[in-house]
Amino acid sequence: GVVQPISLTHLYGHDFREGLQLIKRLTDKPFGVNFTILENKKYKKQMDEWMHVAADEGVKFFLTSLGKPDRIVAFAKPRGIKIYHDVHTPRVAEKVAASGVDGLICLNDAMGGQTGNRSAEMFAEQLRGIGLPLIQAGAVADGADLRRALDLGYAGASVGTRFLATHEAQVTQSYKDAIVAATGDDIVWTNKLAGTNSSVIKTDQLAAGGLRVNALVAWLLRNRYTKTLTRTLMLKQAMETYKKAAFDDQVEIWQAGR
């Protein structure tokens, strides 16, 4: 499994080290930590602390996303920690591969949360020959789906939505029920949460707010001087929304994949 530090600390209220130690008491299986890379000095300092704690606690692999993973690769490699990075296009995959990561998480257009823009089949074909293990992220909910991913050439799969509906998941019953009841036609994309397309369940509450950012925010997200700050601020606000949605039945902003 994989744990996200922001979710562990901000969403569920654990001290990061104590949270990792709790996981170690619950399982003897290896697990990883997912680091979102943001160009923010305060956050980068916090991420550095989390990386050292994760290494101290024997974490075996890091998942990284959004930014360049070079600094994390330089930290992890000498400590024997594997790094897999999220990619959503072949161009990004090639750049990330050159940074020294150990594998690629291939975000396809069926995954929940911040989604990709092409099918699992197309992505596998486009990355054939890249020379790194590929992990399919999206469109895997059961054994048959996993078999199809392996047949496409993926080394494994990253699964999230399926586990939100389990007894162990600490989210509202309304969220779990919505996941179980939803079909692929109920999943829509919105860029109003994190600035890039996020895959969510279509609800009246979501539709009332609209699915796309306004023209000004769209410009800020495109502009080279403002896009990083705009995305950082939107991600911070999105985390508050995710927290409310996880624990408050009145908030129906539910991330989910197809």
Backbone as CSV, one residue per row, in Angstrom:
resi,resn,N_x,N_y,N_z,CA_x,CA_y,CA_z,C_x,C_y,C_z
1,GLY,0.814,-1.188,0.000,0.000,0.000,0.000,0.861,1.256,0.000
2,VAL,0.199,2.389,-0.106,0.874,3.686,-0.171,0.149,4.670,0.739
3,VAL,0.914,5.492,1.452,0.318,6.511,2.311,0.739,7.897,1.827
4,GLN,-0.216,8.830,1.844,0.059,10.213,1.451,0.262,11.042,2.728
5,PRO,1.431,11.679,2.900,1.703,12.403,4.149,0.667,13.476,4.489
6,ILE,0.208,14.217,3.473,-0.767,15.275,3.751,-2.067,14.662,4.269
7,SER,-2.498,13.559,3.660,-3.709,12.891,4.134,-3.510,12.324,5.536
8,LEU,-2.363,11.706,5.759,-2.092,11.090,7.059,-2.094,12.121,8.183
9,THR,-1.509,13.286,7.913,-1.379,14.300,8.966,-2.551,15.269,8.997
10,HIS,-2.915,15.804,7.833,-3.946,16.848,7.788,-5.349,16.245,7.839
11,LEU,-5.571,15.176,7.077,-6.909,14.600,6.982,-7.245,13.765,8.212
12,TYR,-6.280,12.908,8.622,-6.571,11.968,9.700,-5.913,12.331,11.025
13,GLY,-5.109,13.400,11.043,-4.626,13.959,12.295,-3.502,13.221,12.986
14,HIS,-2.767,12.359,12.274,-1.647,11.649,12.879,-0.361,12.476,12.799
15,ASP,0.482,12.348,13.791,1.871,12.742,13.618,2.457,11.810,12.562
16,PHE,3.280,12.339,11.648,3.719,11.534,10.519,4.485,10.285,10.959
17,ARG,5.452,10.458,11.839,6.228,9.291,12.290,5.337,8.289,13.018
18,GLU,4.485,8.789,13.901,3.606,7.887,14.649,2.632,7.177,13.716
19,GLY,2.212,7.868,12.642,1.327,7.242,11.676,2.010,6.098,10.946
20,LEU,3.271,6.296,10.560,4.024,5.225,9.908,4.235,4.048,10.865
21,GLN,4.504,4.356,12.114,4.703,3.290,13.097,3.408,2.511,13.327
22,LEU,2.268,3.203,13.259,0.976,2.521,13.376,0.783,1.544,12.217
23,ILE,1.099,1.980,11.005,0.981,1.099,9.838,1.876,-0.133,10.012
24,LYS,3.066,0.082,10.530,4.004,-1.037,10.717,3.485,-2.033,11.761
25,ARG,2.718,-1.533,12.731,2.137,-2.445,13.712,0.973,-3.235,13.112
26,LEU,0.314,-2.653,12.117,-0.852,-3.288,11.511,-0.486,-4.293,10.424
27,THR,0.707,-4.154,9.837,1.118,-5.075,8.772,2.631,-5.233,8.746
28,ASP,3.060,-6.402,8.318,4.491,-6.609,8.116,4.847,-6.531,6.638
29,LYS,3.890,-6.126,5.802,4.129,-5.983,4.372,4.780,-4.630,4.088
30,PRO,5.591,-4.551,3.023,6.204,-3.259,2.668,5.157,-2.255,2.202
31,PHE,5.395,-0.975,2.452,4.493,0.078,1.970,5.317,1.290,1.569
32,GLY,4.710,2.148,0.791,5.406,3.327,0.296,4.779,4.620,0.769
33,VAL,5.448,5.723,0.454,4.953,7.066,0.776,4.873,7.866,-0.518
34,ASN,3.765,8.575,-0.686,3.500,9.347,-1.901,3.792,10.821,-1.653
35,PHE,4.783,11.374,-2.367,5.149,12.778,-2.204,4.705,13.593,-3.422
36,THR,3.852,14.580,-3.177,3.489,15.543,-4.210,4.555,16.630,-4.220
37,ILE,5.158,16.889,-5.385,6.272,17.837,-5.485,5.723,19.216,-5.852
38,LEU,5.895,20.162,-4.948,5.436,21.531,-5.168,6.594,22.494,-4.950
39,GLU,6.667,23.525,-5.789,7.730,24.529,-5.671,7.331,25.590,-4.651
40,ASN,7.314,25.190,-3.411,6.953,26.065,-2.303,7.957,25.816,-1.191
41,LYS,8.671,26.846,-0.757,9.773,26.664,0.187,9.324,26.014,1.487
42,LYS,8.215,26.466,2.022,7.729,25.908,3.283,7.374,24.435,3.112
43,TYR,6.687,24.128,2.018,6.294,22.749,1.782,7.518,21.864,1.519
44,LYS,8.494,22.374,0.747,9.690,21.587,0.443,10.456,21.237,1.722
45,LYS,10.499,22.179,2.667,11.148,21.898,3.938,10.409,20.792,4.692
46,GLN,9.069,20.870,4.663,8.276,19.846,5.327,8.465,18.490,4.643
47,MET,8.498,18.503,3.308,8.680,17.255,2.572,10.028,16.624,2.882
48,ASP,11.073,17.451,3.009,12.395,16.931,3.367,12.347,16.217,4.719
49,GLU,11.635,16.815,5.667,11.505,16.180,6.987,10.779,14.847,6.864
50,TRP,9.703,14.838,6.079,8.947,13.594,5.890,9.805,12.518,5.234
51,MET,10.625,12.900,4.260,11.480,11.921,3.583,12.449,11.278,4.567
52,HIS,13.060,12.080,5.428,13.999,11.544,6.417,13.289,10.620,7.405
53,VAL,12.102,11.016,7.831,11.341,10.163,8.750,10.984,8.845,8.063
54,ALA,10.534,8.928,6.809,10.163,7.718,6.070,11.352,6.772,5.938
55,ALA,12.515,7.332,5.636,13.721,6.507,5.527,14.071,5.880,6.870
56,ASP,13.962,6.673,7.946,14.250,6.156,9.292,13.337,4.984,9.652
57,GLU,12.081,5.067,9.177,11.090,4.044,9.530,11.086,2.864,8.559
58,GLY,12.045,2.844,7.637,12.206,1.680,6.776,11.262,1.605,5.596
59,VAL,10.713,2.740,5.171,9.836,2.744,3.994,10.632,2.282,2.776
60,LYS,10.025,1.406,1.963,10.753,0.743,0.883,10.684,1.470,-0.457
61,PHE,9.638,2.286,-0.669,9.540,2.973,-1.952,8.773,4.282,-1.816
62,PHE,9.110,5.219,-2.686,8.424,6.506,-2.766,7.672,6.590,-4.085
63,LEU,6.462,7.120,-4.032,5.743,7.532,-5.227,5.801,9.049,-5.282
64,THR,6.124,9.608,-6.443,6.236,11.055,-6.576,5.332,11.537,-7.698
65,SER,4.931,12.802,-7.625,4.013,13.328,-8.633,4.195,14.831,-8.803
66,LEU,3.740,15.315,-9.932,3.673,16.723,-10.346,5.013,17.302,-10.787
67,GLY,5.958,17.486,-9.882,7.199,18.175,-10.239,8.308,17.240,-10.686
68,LYS,9.525,17.784,-10.788,10.686,16.988,-11.165,11.164,16.188,-9.945
69,PRO,11.385,14.891,-10.097,11.753,14.052,-8.944,13.250,13.976,-8.661
70,ASP,14.062,14.772,-9.366,15.522,14.644,-9.260,16.023,14.700,-7.820
71,ARG,15.530,15.659,-7.045,16.008,15.840,-5.670,15.632,14.632,-4.801
72,ILE,14.447,14.079,-5.042,14.015,12.915,-4.276,14.811,11.686,-4.698
73,VAL,15.103,11.564,-5.988,15.929,10.464,-6.471,17.302,10.505,-5.802
74,ALA,17.891,11.709,-5.724,19.213,11.861,-5.107,19.191,11.464,-3.635
75,PHE,18.074,11.705,-2.958,17.943,11.326,-1.550,17.706,9.823,-1.411
76,ALA,16.835,9.273,-2.234,16.367,7.905,-2.042,17.339,6.837,-2.524
77,LYS,17.972,7.064,-3.658,18.810,6.031,-4.266,19.902,5.516,-3.324
78,PRO,20.678,6.394,-2.669,21.738,5.888,-1.775,21.194,5.103,-0.584
79,ARG,19.901,5.282,-0.284,19.298,4.601,0.853,18.548,3.341,0.434
80,GLY,18.641,2.999,-0.840,17.996,1.779,-1.325,16.493,1.882,-1.457
81,ILE,15.965,3.110,-1.522,14.526,3.325,-1.652,14.177,3.470,-3.136
82,LYS,13.197,2.711,-3.604,12.761,2.779,-4.995,11.836,3.974,-5.202
83,ILE,11.878,4.556,-6.412,11.045,5.711,-6.730,10.239,5.435,-7.987
84,TYR,8.920,5.579,-7.860,8.012,5.503,-9.002,7.318,6.861,-9.139
85,HIS,7.288,7.383,-10.354,6.744,8.728,-10.564,5.494,8.689,-11.435
86,ASP,4.497,9.514,-11.082,3.274,9.648,-11.883,3.574,10.337,-13.209
87,VAL,3.086,9.764,-14.306,3.221,10.402,-15.619,1.880,10.331,-16.346
88,HIS,1.599,11.362,-17.140,0.322,11.371,-17.863,0.486,11.504,-19.370
89,THR,1.721,11.697,-19.846,1.986,11.743,-21.281,3.323,11.051,-21.557
90,PRO,3.545,10.571,-22.785,4.833,9.977,-23.124,5.991,10.964,-22.970
91,ARG,5.752,12.232,-23.289,6.811,13.245,-23.180,7.279,13.385,-21.731
92,VAL,6.329,13.462,-20.806,6.681,13.532,-19.389,7.380,12.249,-18.958
93,ALA,6.905,11.116,-19.443,7.504,9.830,-19.084,8.979,9.776,-19.485
94,GLU,9.297,10.259,-20.667,10.684,10.240,-21.135,11.574,11.140,-20.279
95,LYS,11.069,12.308,-19.914,11.843,13.223,-19.071,12.085,12.615,-17.693
96,VAL,11.044,12.028,-17.123,11.152,11.446,-15.790,12.079,10.232,-15.800
97,ALA,11.992,9.419,-16.848,12.854,8.243,-16.953,14.324,8.641,-16.912
98,ALA,14.635,9.781,-17.529,16.024,10.252,-17.577,16.520,10.727,-16.215
99,SER,15.615,10.961,-15.274,16.012,11.465,-13.957,16.492,10.345,-13.033
100,GLY,16.268,9.085,-13.437,16.767,7.972,-12.635,15.738,7.266,-11.778
101,VAL,14.447,7.487,-12.044,13.426,6.771,-11.272,13.446,5.288,-11.625
102,ASP,12.821,4.483,-10.778,12.831,3.035,-10.971,11.622,2.523,-11.733
103,GLY,10.582,3.336,-11.865,9.387,2.915,-12.580,8.443,4.081,-12.764
104,LEU,7.397,3.860,-13.567,6.454,4.911,-13.913,5.032,4.490,-13.573
105,ILE,4.302,5.379,-12.908,2.877,5.190,-12.659,2.136,5.866,-13.807
106,CYS,1.469,5.088,-14.643,0.878,5.601,-15.888,-0.587,5.965,-15.657
107,LEU,-0.857,7.261,-15.536,-2.197,7.756,-15.232,-3.054,7.722,-16.484
108,ASN,-4.087,6.898,-16.499,-4.956,6.843,-17.672,-6.259,7.598,-17.439
109,ASP,-7.094,7.635,-18.451,-8.286,8.477,-18.398,-9.449,7.870,-17.608
110,ALA,-9.220,6.735,-16.953,-10.276,6.124,-16.151,-9.992,6.195,-14.653
111,MET,-8.866,6.776,-14.261,-8.505,6.788,-12.843,-9.255,7.873,-12.081
112,GLY,-9.337,7.719,-10.770,-9.964,8.718,-9.927,-8.985,9.799,-9.525
113,GLY,-9.496,10.894,-8.979,-8.620,12.002,-8.591,-8.053,12.691,-9.808
114,GLN,-6.827,13.195,-9.703,-6.196,13.895,-10.826,-5.856,12.872,-11.905
115,THR,-6.565,12.961,-13.012,-6.599,11.880,-13.977,-5.683,12.099,-15.165
116,GLY,-5.517,11.043,-15.959,-4.749,11.130,-17.191,-5.640,11.495,-18.366
117,ASN,-5.075,11.439,-19.575,-5.841,11.882,-20.749,-5.814,10.893,-21.902
118,ARG,-5.445,9.629,-21.614,-5.456,8.612,-22.660,-5.744,7.252,-22.032
119,SER,-6.157,6.313,-22.864,-6.530,4.998,-22.356,-5.312,4.221,-21.886
120,ALA,-5.566,3.221,-21.062,-4.482,2.346,-20.591,-3.828,1.636,-21.770
121,GLU,-4.631,1.240,-22.751,-4.108,0.541,-23.922,-3.172,1.436,-24.727
122,MET,-3.598,2.667,-24.976,-2.781,3.595,-25.746,-1.480,3.917,-25.019
123,PHE,-1.568,4.140,-23.716,-0.384,4.513,-22.940,0.643,3.380,-22.952
124,ALA,0.173,2.157,-22.780,1.088,1.017,-22.775,1.821,0.906,-24.106
125,GLU,1.098,1.118,-25.187,1.711,1.034,-26.508,2.713,2.165,-26.719
126,GLN,2.367,3.379,-26.289,3.245,4.532,-26.477,4.533,4.420,-25.670
127,LEU,4.490,3.717,-24.538,5.667,3.616,-23.680,6.417,2.298,-23.850
128,ARG,5.998,1.525,-24.815,6.697,0.263,-25.067,8.157,0.555,-25.435
129,GLY,9.081,-0.099,-24.753,10.488,0.110,-25.039,11.158,1.178,-24.199
130,ILE,10.427,1.784,-23.258,11.026,2.842,-22.443,12.024,2.276,-21.436
131,GLY,11.922,0.984,-21.154,12.941,0.345,-20.324,12.728,0.415,-18.833
132,LEU,11.528,0.772,-18.396,11.209,0.822,-16.968,9.901,0.076,-16.708
133,PRO,9.720,-0.480,-15.501,8.432,-1.087,-15.164,7.319,-0.027,-15.207
134,LEU,6.181,-0.415,-15.764,5.027,0.475,-15.872,3.914,-0.034,-14.959
135,ILE,3.279,0.890,-14.242,2.155,0.558,-13.369,0.908,1.228,-13.922
136,GLN,-0.136,0.455,-14.162,-1.391,1.024,-14.663,-2.159,1.667,-13.516
137,ALA,-2.522,2.938,-13.678,-3.325,3.652,-12.679,-4.649,4.040,-13.314
138,GLY,-5.704,3.345,-12.926,-7.025,3.580,-13.485,-7.564,2.352,-14.188
139,ALA,-8.882,2.112,-14.044,-9.586,1.018,-14.729,-9.202,-0.363,-14.202
140,VAL,-8.799,-0.437,-12.928,-8.528,-1.736,-12.306,-9.342,-1.820,-11.011
141,ALA,-10.314,-2.744,-11.002,-11.169,-2.885,-9.826,-11.290,-4.333,-9.360
142,ASP,-10.824,-5.284,-10.180,-10.929,-6.682,-9.786,-9.810,-7.486,-10.471
143,GLY,-9.826,-8.786,-10.228,-8.776,-9.635,-10.771,-8.729,-9.652,-12.285
144,ALA,-9.900,-9.621,-12.919,-9.951,-9.630,-14.382,-9.312,-8.365,-14.951
145,ASP,-9.564,-7.227,-14.305,-8.948,-5.968,-14.742,-7.434,-6.023,-14.598
146,LEU,-6.973,-6.595,-13.475,-5.529,-6.725,-13.273,-4.912,-7.635,-14.334
147,ARG,-5.606,-8.718,-14.675,-5.097,-9.620,-15.709,-4.943,-8.891,-17.042
148,ARG,-5.928,-8.039,-17.369,-5.861,-7.270,-18.614,-4.676,-6.308,-18.589
149,ALA,-4.435,-5.680,-17.427,-3.300,-4.761,-17.307,-1.981,-5.499,-17.539
150,LEU,-1.845,-6.664,-16.957,-0.619,-7.446,-17.128,-0.463,-7.890,-18.583
151,ASP,-1.574,-8.248,-19.215,-1.524,-8.661,-20.612,-1.114,-7.513,-21.533
152,LEU,-1.411,-6.280,-21.116,-1.012,-5.105,-21.902,0.478,-4.797,-21.762
153,GLY,1.118,-5.425,-20.774,2.536,-5.185,-20.570,2.870,-4.430,-19.299
154,TYR,1.848,-4.063,-18.518,2.110,-3.398,-17.244,2.665,-4.400,-16.234
155,ALA,3.516,-3.895,-15.345,4.099,-4.747,-14.311,3.179,-4.897,-13.107
156,GLY,2.186,-4.036,-13.006,1.264,-4.074,-11.883,0.231,-2.979,-12.033
157,ALA,-0.535,-2.740,-10.962,-1.596,-1.734,-11.018,-1.675,-0.964,-9.711
158,SER,-2.085,0.278,-9.819,-2.356,1.125,-8.670,-3.866,1.253,-8.536
159,VAL,-4.403,0.846,-7.383,-5.856,0.793,-7.191,-6.242,1.686,-6.015
160,GLY,-7.222,2.561,-6.206,-7.636,3.455,-5.133,-9.129,3.433,-4.857
161,THR,-9.936,3.691,-5.894,-11.389,3.828,-5.718,-11.998,2.599,-5.054
162,ARG,-11.589,1.424,-5.499,-12.139,0.176,-4.958,-12.005,0.122,-3.434
163,PHE,-10.896,0.608,-2.902,-10.646,0.491,-1.470,-11.370,1.557,-0.640
164,LEU,-11.855,2.609,-1.295,-12.635,3.606,-0.561,-13.959,3.034,-0.069
165,ALA,-14.442,1.995,-0.745,-15.737,1.423,-0.376,-15.620,0.292,0.637
166,THR,-14.438,0.100,1.211,-14.239,-0.985,2.177,-14.622,-0.551,3.589
167,HIS,-14.795,-1.541,4.455,-15.126,-1.245,5.854,-14.011,-0.447,6.525
168,GLU,-12.768,-0.715,6.139,-11.626,-0.070,6.790,-11.468,1.398,6.432
169,ALA,-11.969,1.803,5.277,-11.795,3.186,4.828,-12.555,4.146,5.738
170,GLN,-11.861,5.176,6.201,-12.467,6.132,7.126,-13.066,7.314,6.361
171,VAL,-14.119,7.021,5.605,-14.885,8.058,4.917,-16.357,7.809,5.223
172,THR,-17.210,8.763,4.874,-18.625,8.633,5.203,-19.261,7.459,4.458
173,GLN,-20.337,6.935,5.040,-21.079,5.861,4.374,-21.696,6.365,3.072
174,SER,-22.048,7.655,3.043,-22.612,8.235,1.820,-21.612,8.147,0.667
175,TYR,-20.350,8.426,0.967,-19.287,8.347,-0.035,-19.157,6.909,-0.533
176,LYS,-19.117,5.954,0.402,-18.995,4.544,0.029,-20.177,4.088,-0.811
177,ASP,-21.389,4.481,-0.395,-22.589,4.089,-1.137,-22.578,4.665,-2.551
178,ALA,-22.099,5.904,-2.681,-22.046,6.550,-3.995,-21.083,5.815,-4.922
179,ILE,-19.959,5.352,-4.388,-18.988,4.601,-5.198,-19.592,3.285,-5.672
180,VAL,-20.265,2.582,-4.762,-20.859,1.293,-5.113,-21.964,1.467,-6.156
181,ALA,-22.725,2.537,-6.036,-23.865,2.744,-6.937,-23.473,3.338,-8.284
182,ALA,-22.333,3.997,-8.353,-21.959,4.724,-9.569,-21.578,3.777,-10.702
183,THR,-21.863,4.216,-11.911,-21.385,3.547,-13.118,-20.379,4.469,-13.793
184,GLY,-19.780,4.000,-14.869,-18.825,4.834,-15.595,-19.439,6.130,-16.090
185,ASP,-20.738,6.096,-16.402,-21.422,7.295,-16.906,-21.609,8.353,-15.822
186,ASP,-21.452,7.965,-14.569,-21.626,8.910,-13.452,-20.338,9.648,-13.115
187,ILE,-19.236,9.317,-13.785,-17.946,9.935,-13.493,-17.690,11.072,-14.483
188,VAL,-17.352,12.255,-13.955,-17.083,13.426,-14.791,-15.736,14.030,-14.397
189,TRP,-15.236,14.890,-15.259,-13.982,15.594,-14.989,-14.264,17.028,-14.597
190,THR,-13.527,17.508,-13.624,-13.584,18.924,-13.249,-12.168,19.429,-12.991
191,ASN,-11.898,20.675,-13.358,-10.593,21.276,-13.036,-10.734,22.339,-11.953
192,LYS,-11.896,22.362,-11.290,-12.128,23.380,-10.263,-11.539,23.007,-8.908
193,LEU,-11.083,21.777,-8.752,-10.516,21.367,-7.475,-9.026,21.667,-7.401
194,ALA,-8.254,21.100,-8.310,-6.794,21.201,-8.214,-6.148,21.895,-9.408
195,GLY,-6.955,22.433,-10.317,-6.387,23.143,-11.460,-6.148,22.267,-12.670
196,THR,-6.113,20.956,-12.478,-6.053,19.999,-13.578,-7.274,19.096,-13.464
197,ASN,-7.543,18.317,-14.486,-8.736,17.473,-14.462,-8.698,16.478,-13.311
198,SER,-9.757,16.463,-12.530,-9.959,15.476,-11.478,-11.228,14.702,-11.804
199,SER,-11.194,13.411,-11.561,-12.306,12.524,-11.861,-13.164,12.367,-10.610
200,VAL,-14.437,12.741,-10.710,-15.319,12.756,-9.544,-16.697,12.209,-9.915
201,ILE,-17.456,11.833,-8.902,-18.818,11.360,-9.121,-19.734,12.571,-9.344
202,LYS,-20.552,12.486,-10.365,-21.474,13.576,-10.694,-22.591,13.635,-9.652
203,THR,-22.704,14.772,-8.971,-23.769,14.992,-7.994,-24.416,16.339,-8.275
204,ASP,-25.609,16.558,-7.730,-26.284,17.851,-7.905,-25.436,18.971,-7.317
205,GLN,-24.800,18.697,-6.191,-23.961,19.700,-5.533,-22.784,20.084,-6.415
206,LEU,-22.160,19.111,-7.030,-21.037,19.380,-7.924,-21.499,20.165,-9.149
207,ALA,-22.613,19.762,-9.735,-23.122,20.428,-10.937,-23.502,21.876,-10.662
208,ALA,-23.996,22.141,-9.470,-24.417,23.502,-9.125,-23.249,24.472,-9.145
209,GLY,-22.053,24.000,-8.821,-20.879,24.862,-8.812,-20.166,24.930,-10.148
210,GLY,-20.600,24.104,-11.103,-19.933,24.078,-12.406,-18.696,23.196,-12.372
211,LEU,-18.294,22.715,-13.539,-17.182,21.783,-13.630,-15.870,22.431,-14.054
212,ARG,-15.926,23.638,-14.632,-14.720,24.267,-15.158,-14.455,25.600,-14.468
213,VAL,-13.169,25.948,-14.344,-12.788,27.240,-13.755,-13.211,28.369,-14.694
214,ASN,-13.307,29.574,-14.142,-13.682,30.709,-14.988,-12.494,31.162,-15.838
215,ALA,-12.733,32.113,-16.709,-11.719,32.536,-17.683,-10.467,33.097,-17.008
216,LEU,-10.633,33.840,-15.906,-9.486,34.427,-15.214,-8.596,33.338,-14.619
217,VAL,-9.209,32.378,-13.920,-8.424,31.304,-13.313,-7.762,30.452,-14.397
218,ALA,-8.465,30.233,-15.487,-7.886,29.470,-16.601,-6.625,30.162,-17.126
219,TRP,-6.672,31.486,-17.212,-5.494,32.247,-17.671,-4.355,32.126,-16.658
220,LEU,-4.682,32.228,-15.376,-3.656,32.106,-14.339,-2.992,30.733,-14.364
221,LEU,-3.758,29.705,-14.710,-3.219,28.349,-14.769,-2.340,28.122,-16.000
222,ARG,-2.523,28.960,-17.021,-1.705,28.836,-18.233,-0.450,29.687,-18.189
223,ASN,-0.524,30.821,-17.489,0.573,31.784,-17.497,1.802,31.229,-16.777
224,ARG,2.963,31.332,-17.396,4.187,30.739,-16.840,4.574,31.347,-15.497
225,TYR,4.170,32.589,-15.255,4.552,33.269,-14.015,3.570,33.009,-12.870
226,THR,2.370,32.571,-13.186,1.344,32.427,-12.143,0.841,30.998,-11.964
227,LYS,1.164,30.091,-12.891,0.537,28.770,-12.841,0.939,27.965,-11.604
228,THR,2.212,28.063,-11.179,2.648,27.269,-10.025,1.966,27.731,-8.751
229,LEU,1.935,29.039,-8.533,1.280,29.578,-7.338,-0.216,29.279,-7.365
230,THR,-0.830,29.438,-8.533,-2.272,29.193,-8.648,-2.590,27.740,-8.318
231,ARG,-1.822,26.808,-8.862,-2.062,25.397,-8.587,-1.827,25.064,-7.117
232,THR,-0.794,25.679,-6.519,-0.503,25.430,-5.101,-1.668,25.873,-4.236
233,LEU,-2.194,27.063,-4.524,-3.329,27.585,-3.750,-4.578,26.730,-3.960
234,MET,-4.788,26.282,-5.206,-5.959,25.452,-5.484,-5.833,24.091,-4.802
235,LEU,-4.631,23.529,-4.792,-4.421,22.252,-4.124,-4.670,22.362,-2.623
236,LYS,-4.229,23.482,-2.046,-4.449,23.697,-0.613,-5.948,23.758,-0.313
237,GLN,-6.682,24.483,-1.147,-8.126,24.572,-0.956,-8.791,23.224,-1.209
238,ALA,-8.282,22.487,-2.210,-8.850,21.177,-2.522,-8.696,20.215,-1.349
239,MET,-7.577,20.282,-0.641,-7.377,19.410,0.508,-8.442,19.644,1.578
240,GLU,-8.825,20.902,1.762,-9.895,21.206,2.711,-11.218,20.610,2.233
241,THR,-11.453,20.676,0.927,-12.673,20.109,0.367,-12.685,18.593,0.527
242,TYR,-11.550,17.943,0.240,-11.470,16.494,0.384,-11.711,16.076,1.836
243,LYS,-11.178,16.872,2.770,-11.355,16.551,4.181,-12.835,16.613,4.565
244,LYS,-13.508,17.664,4.113,-14.939,17.792,4.410,-15.721,16.652,3.780
245,ALA,-15.381,16.325,2.528,-16.107,15.269,1.819,-15.920,13.910,2.480
246,ALA,-14.748,13.694,3.081,-14.468,12.404,3.714,-15.275,12.197,4.988
247,PHE,-15.554,13.286,5.698,-16.139,13.157,7.030,-17.509,13.806,7.200
248,ASP,-17.974,14.558,6.212,-19.238,15.282,6.330,-20.209,14.806,5.251
249,ASP,-21.319,14.204,5.674,-22.297,13.674,4.718,-22.934,14.759,3.862
250,GLN,-22.836,16.005,4.296,-23.449,17.100,3.546,-22.590,17.570,2.377
251,VAL,-21.332,17.143,2.330,-20.427,17.558,1.256,-20.270,16.420,0.271
252,GLU,-20.804,16.607,-0.932,-20.842,15.524,-1.934,-19.876,15.826,-3.081
253,ILE,-18.612,16.005,-2.721,-17.542,16.184,-3.711,-16.656,14.950,-3.605
254,TRP,-17.015,13.908,-4.347,-16.431,12.595,-4.163,-15.549,12.193,-5.327
255,GLN,-14.251,12.061,-5.083,-13.340,11.581,-6.117,-13.557,10.081,-6.337
256,ALA,-13.504,9.678,-7.592,-13.667,8.254,-7.928,-13.260,8.037,-9.374
257,GLY,-12.803,6.826,-9.668,-12.463,6.472,-11.039,-13.556,5.646,-11.687
258,ARG,-13.377,5.395,-12.979,-14.350,4.585,-13.708,-14.143,3.082,-13.480
